[in-house]
PDB file of C-alpha atoms in Angstrom:
ATOM      1  CA  GLN A   1      17.626  -0.861   4.753  1.00 83.00           C
ATOM      2  CA  VAL A   2      14.147  -2.283   5.126  1.00 91.00           C
ATOM      3  CA  GLN A   3      12.826  -5.169   3.038  1.00 95.00           C
ATOM      4  CA  LEU A   4       9.128  -5.584   2.304  1.00 97.00           C
ATOM      5  CA  VAL A   5       6.929  -8.609   1.588  1.00 96.00           C
ATOM      6  CA  GLU A   6       3.258  -8.207   0.675  1.00 96.00           C
ATOM      7  CA  SER A   7       0.489 -10.748   1.105  1.00 96.00           C
ATOM      8  CA  GLY A   8      -3.283 -10.913   0.954  1.00 97.00           C
ATOM      9  CA  GLY A   9      -4.057 -10.403  -2.703  1.00 96.00           C
ATOM     10  CA  GLY A  10      -6.490 -12.574  -4.610  1.00 97.00           C
ATOM     11  CA  LEU A  11      -9.778 -12.739  -6.462  1.00 98.00           C
ATOM     12  CA  VAL A  12     -12.851 -11.044  -5.026  1.00 98.00           C
ATOM     13  CA  GLN A  13     -16.260 -10.095  -6.360  1.00 98.00           C
ATOM     14  CA  ALA A  14     -17.246  -6.489  -6.815  1.00 98.00           C
ATOM     15  CA  GLY A  15     -18.470  -5.041  -3.540  1.00 98.00           C
ATOM     16  CA  GLY A  16     -16.269  -7.353  -1.526  1.00 98.00           C
ATOM     17  CA  SER A  17     -13.312  -6.694   0.740  1.00 98.00           C
ATOM     18  CA  LEU A  18      -9.678  -7.689   1.017  1.00 98.00           C
ATOM     19  CA  ARG A  19      -6.925  -6.831   3.457  1.00 98.00           C
ATOM     20  CA  LEU A  20      -3.380  -6.579   2.219  1.00 98.00           C
ATOM     21  CA  SER A  21      -0.431  -6.923   4.561  1.00 98.00           C
ATOM     22  CA  CYS A  22       3.142  -5.811   4.132  1.00 98.00           C
ATOM     23  CA  ALA A  23       5.737  -7.201   6.513  1.00 98.00           C
ATOM     24  CA  ALA A  24       8.994  -5.318   6.911  1.00 97.00           C
ATOM     25  CA  SER A  25      12.354  -6.501   8.089  1.00 94.00           C
ATOM     26  CA  GLY A  26      14.679  -4.419  10.196  1.00 81.00           C
ATOM     27  CA  ARG A  27      14.599  -2.611  13.510  1.00 80.00           C
ATOM     28  CA  THR A  28      13.765   0.883  12.264  1.00 91.00           C
ATOM     29  CA  PHE A  29      10.311   0.307  10.793  1.00 94.00           C
ATOM     30  CA  SER A  30       8.768   3.182  12.740  1.00 94.00           C
ATOM     31  CA  MET A  31      11.155   5.618  11.040  1.00 95.00           C
ATOM     32  CA  TYR A  32       9.632   4.936   7.635  1.00 97.00           C
ATOM     33  CA  ILE A  33       6.696   6.504   5.892  1.00 97.00           C
ATOM     34  CA  MET A  34       4.750   3.565   4.477  1.00 98.00           C
ATOM     35  CA  GLY A  35       2.532   3.575   1.438  1.00 98.00           C
ATOM     36  CA  TRP A  36       0.508   1.450  -0.915  1.00 98.00           C
ATOM     37  CA  PHE A  37       0.685   1.858  -4.678  1.00 97.00           C
ATOM     38  CA  ARG A  38      -1.003   0.001  -7.479  1.00 97.00           C
ATOM     39  CA  GLN A  39      -0.386  -0.488 -11.165  1.00 97.00           C
ATOM     40  CA  ALA A  40      -3.004  -1.691 -13.580  1.00 96.00           C
ATOM     41  CA  PRO A  41      -2.117  -2.994 -17.060  1.00 92.00           C
ATOM     42  CA  GLY A  42      -1.243  -0.132 -19.362  1.00 94.00           C
ATOM     43  CA  LYS A  43      -1.403   2.437 -16.590  1.00 95.00           C
ATOM     44  CA  GLU A  44       1.136   4.252 -14.484  1.00 94.00           C
ATOM     45  CA  ARG A  45       1.822   3.255 -10.912  1.00 95.00           C
ATOM     46  CA  GLU A  46      -0.252   5.393  -8.561  1.00 95.00           C
ATOM     47  CA  LEU A  47       0.040   6.154  -4.888  1.00 97.00           C
ATOM     48  CA  LEU A  48      -3.147   5.133  -3.086  1.00 97.00           C
ATOM     49  CA  ALA A  49      -2.438   5.707   0.574  1.00 98.00           C
ATOM     50  CA  ALA A  50       0.414   6.716   2.849  1.00 97.00           C
ATOM     51  CA  LEU A  51       0.976   6.734   6.583  1.00 97.00           C
ATOM     52  CA  SER A  52       3.613   8.453   8.671  1.00 96.00           C
ATOM     53  CA  GLY A  53       5.904   6.550  10.985  1.00 94.00           C
ATOM     54  CA  SER A  54       3.865   7.378  14.065  1.00 93.00           C
ATOM     55  CA  GLY A  55       0.587   6.807  12.277  1.00 91.00           C
ATOM     56  CA  ALA A  56      -0.540  10.358  12.944  1.00 93.00           C
ATOM     57  CA  SER A  57      -0.655  11.530   9.328  1.00 95.00           C
ATOM     58  CA  THR A  58      -2.364   9.862   6.403  1.00 97.00           C
ATOM     59  CA  TYR A  59      -2.892  10.470   2.719  1.00 97.00           C
ATOM     60  CA  TYR A  60      -5.468   8.905   0.416  1.00 98.00           C
ATOM     61  CA  ALA A  61      -5.936   9.255  -3.303  1.00 97.00           C
ATOM     62  CA  ASP A  62      -9.387  10.422  -4.315  1.00 97.00           C
ATOM     63  CA  SER A  63      -9.970   7.134  -6.112  1.00 96.00           C
ATOM     64  CA  VAL A  64      -9.900   5.167  -2.847  1.00 97.00           C
ATOM     65  CA  LYS A  65     -10.883   7.709  -0.213  1.00 98.00           C
ATOM     66  CA  GLY A  66     -13.693   6.361   1.947  1.00 97.00           C
ATOM     67  CA  ARG A  67     -13.158   2.782   0.735  1.00 98.00           C
ATOM     68  CA  PHE A  68      -9.561   1.950   1.636  1.00 98.00           C
ATOM     69  CA  THR A  69      -7.858   2.339   5.015  1.00 98.00           C
ATOM     70  CA  ILE A  70      -4.133   2.216   5.671  1.00 98.00           C
ATOM     71  CA  SER A  71      -2.858   1.251   9.105  1.00 98.00           C
ATOM     72  CA  ARG A  72       0.333   0.037  10.701  1.00 97.00           C
ATOM     73  CA  ASP A  73       1.456  -1.966  13.684  1.00 97.00           C
ATOM     74  CA  ASN A  74       4.987  -0.884  14.510  1.00 95.00           C
ATOM     75  CA  ALA A  75       5.344  -3.669  17.078  1.00 95.00           C
ATOM     76  CA  LYS A  76       4.797  -6.193  14.275  1.00 96.00           C
ATOM     77  CA  ASN A  77       6.669  -4.232  11.577  1.00 97.00           C
ATOM     78  CA  THR A  78       3.579  -4.484   9.391  1.00 97.00           C
ATOM     79  CA  VAL A  79       1.441  -2.112   7.370  1.00 98.00           C
ATOM     80  CA  TYR A  80      -2.036  -2.985   6.173  1.00 98.00           C
ATOM     81  CA  LEU A  81      -4.430  -1.852   3.490  1.00 98.00           C
ATOM     82  CA  GLN A  82      -8.070  -2.638   4.191  1.00 98.00           C
ATOM     83  CA  MET A  83      -9.992  -2.452   0.941  1.00 98.00           C
ATOM     84  CA  ASN A  84     -13.784  -2.319   1.026  1.00 98.00           C
ATOM     85  CA  SER A  85     -16.434  -1.843  -1.645  1.00 98.00           C
ATOM     86  CA  LEU A  86     -14.047  -3.109  -4.281  1.00 98.00           C
ATOM     87  CA  LYS A  87     -14.727  -2.329  -7.928  1.00 97.00           C
ATOM     88  CA  PRO A  88     -13.509  -4.015 -11.107  1.00 97.00           C
ATOM     89  CA  GLU A  89     -11.375  -0.929 -11.785  1.00 96.00           C
ATOM     90  CA  ASP A  90      -9.446  -1.683  -8.582  1.00 98.00           C
ATOM     91  CA  THR A  91      -7.914  -4.669 -10.355  1.00 98.00           C
ATOM     92  CA  ALA A  92      -4.142  -4.183 -10.326  1.00 98.00           C
ATOM     93  CA  VAL A  93      -0.871  -5.287  -8.805  1.00 98.00           C
ATOM     94  CA  TYR A  94      -0.576  -3.665  -5.389  1.00 98.00           C
ATOM     95  CA  TYR A  95       2.799  -2.706  -3.959  1.00 97.00           C
ATOM     96  CA  CYS A  96       3.840  -1.458  -0.573  1.00 97.00           C
ATOM     97  CA  ALA A  97       6.719   0.969  -0.332  1.00 97.00           C
ATOM     98  CA  ALA A  98       8.788   2.653   2.318  1.00 97.00           C
ATOM     99  CA  ASP A  99      10.812   5.825   2.540  1.00 96.00           C
ATOM    100  CA  ARG A 100      12.337   7.831   5.361  1.00 94.00           C
ATOM    101  CA  VAL A 101      11.469  11.189   3.787  1.00 91.00           C
ATOM    102  CA  THR A 102       8.581  11.139   1.324  1.00 90.00           C
ATOM    103  CA  LEU A 103       6.606   8.971  -1.098  1.00 91.00           C
ATOM    104  CA  ARG A 104       6.301  11.845  -3.575  1.00 86.00           C
ATOM    105  CA  PRO A 105       6.080  10.658  -7.192  1.00 80.00           C
ATOM    106  CA  GLY A 106       9.382  10.714  -8.983  1.00 81.00           C
ATOM    107  CA  LYS A 107      11.491  10.024  -5.931  1.00 87.00           C
ATOM    108  CA  THR A 108      13.552   6.861  -5.756  1.00 90.00           C
ATOM    109  CA  LEU A 109      12.081   5.197  -2.707  1.00 92.00           C
ATOM    110  CA  ASP A 110      14.040   3.300  -0.089  1.00 94.00           C
ATOM    111  CA  ALA A 111      12.196   0.011  -0.563  1.00 95.00           C
ATOM    112  CA  TRP A 112       9.475  -1.706  -2.577  1.00 96.00           C
ATOM    113  CA  GLY A 113       7.676  -4.961  -2.062  1.00 96.00           C
ATOM    114  CA  GLN A 114       7.359  -7.533  -4.825  1.00 96.00           C
ATOM    115  CA  GLY A 115       3.683  -6.820  -5.435  1.00 97.00           C
ATOM    116  CA  THR A 116       0.497  -8.783  -4.946  1.00 97.00           C
ATOM    117  CA  LEU A 117      -2.265  -9.165  -7.526  1.00 98.00           C
ATOM    118  CA  VAL A 118      -5.793  -8.088  -6.710  1.00 98.00           C
ATOM    119  CA  THR A 119      -8.501  -9.069  -9.172  1.00 98.00           C
ATOM    120  CA  VAL A 120     -12.050  -7.784  -8.753  1.00 98.00           C
ATOM    121  CA  SER A 121     -14.680  -9.554 -10.826  1.00 97.00           C
ATOM    122  CA  SER A 122     -17.909  -7.904 -11.908  1.00 94.00           C
TER     123      SER A 122
END
């Protein structure tokens, strides 16, 4: 089983950028689909971006398409989320997640990180 630790959250002004990192333990990182979710106060957790084990397939939610980029370095067991043109409505706790099959909503995923807070000021 993989374990995940996020880093890189913080406070940024609107229009700014942040890069989140998610380090995974284990020797089978490349077998996992990796994704980034976020949850804002009073809202449901939403899937923002996902990336296949090889990196060949990606998914982006409409809310972040064109602004956020997911990437992974399988040699470093790390997945990243580059966030540009940040808006106050991007303020949330961001989580990385891993699963060997799918990140489809409603599925119990193989692993979650502890979350990292991103605050975007106006």
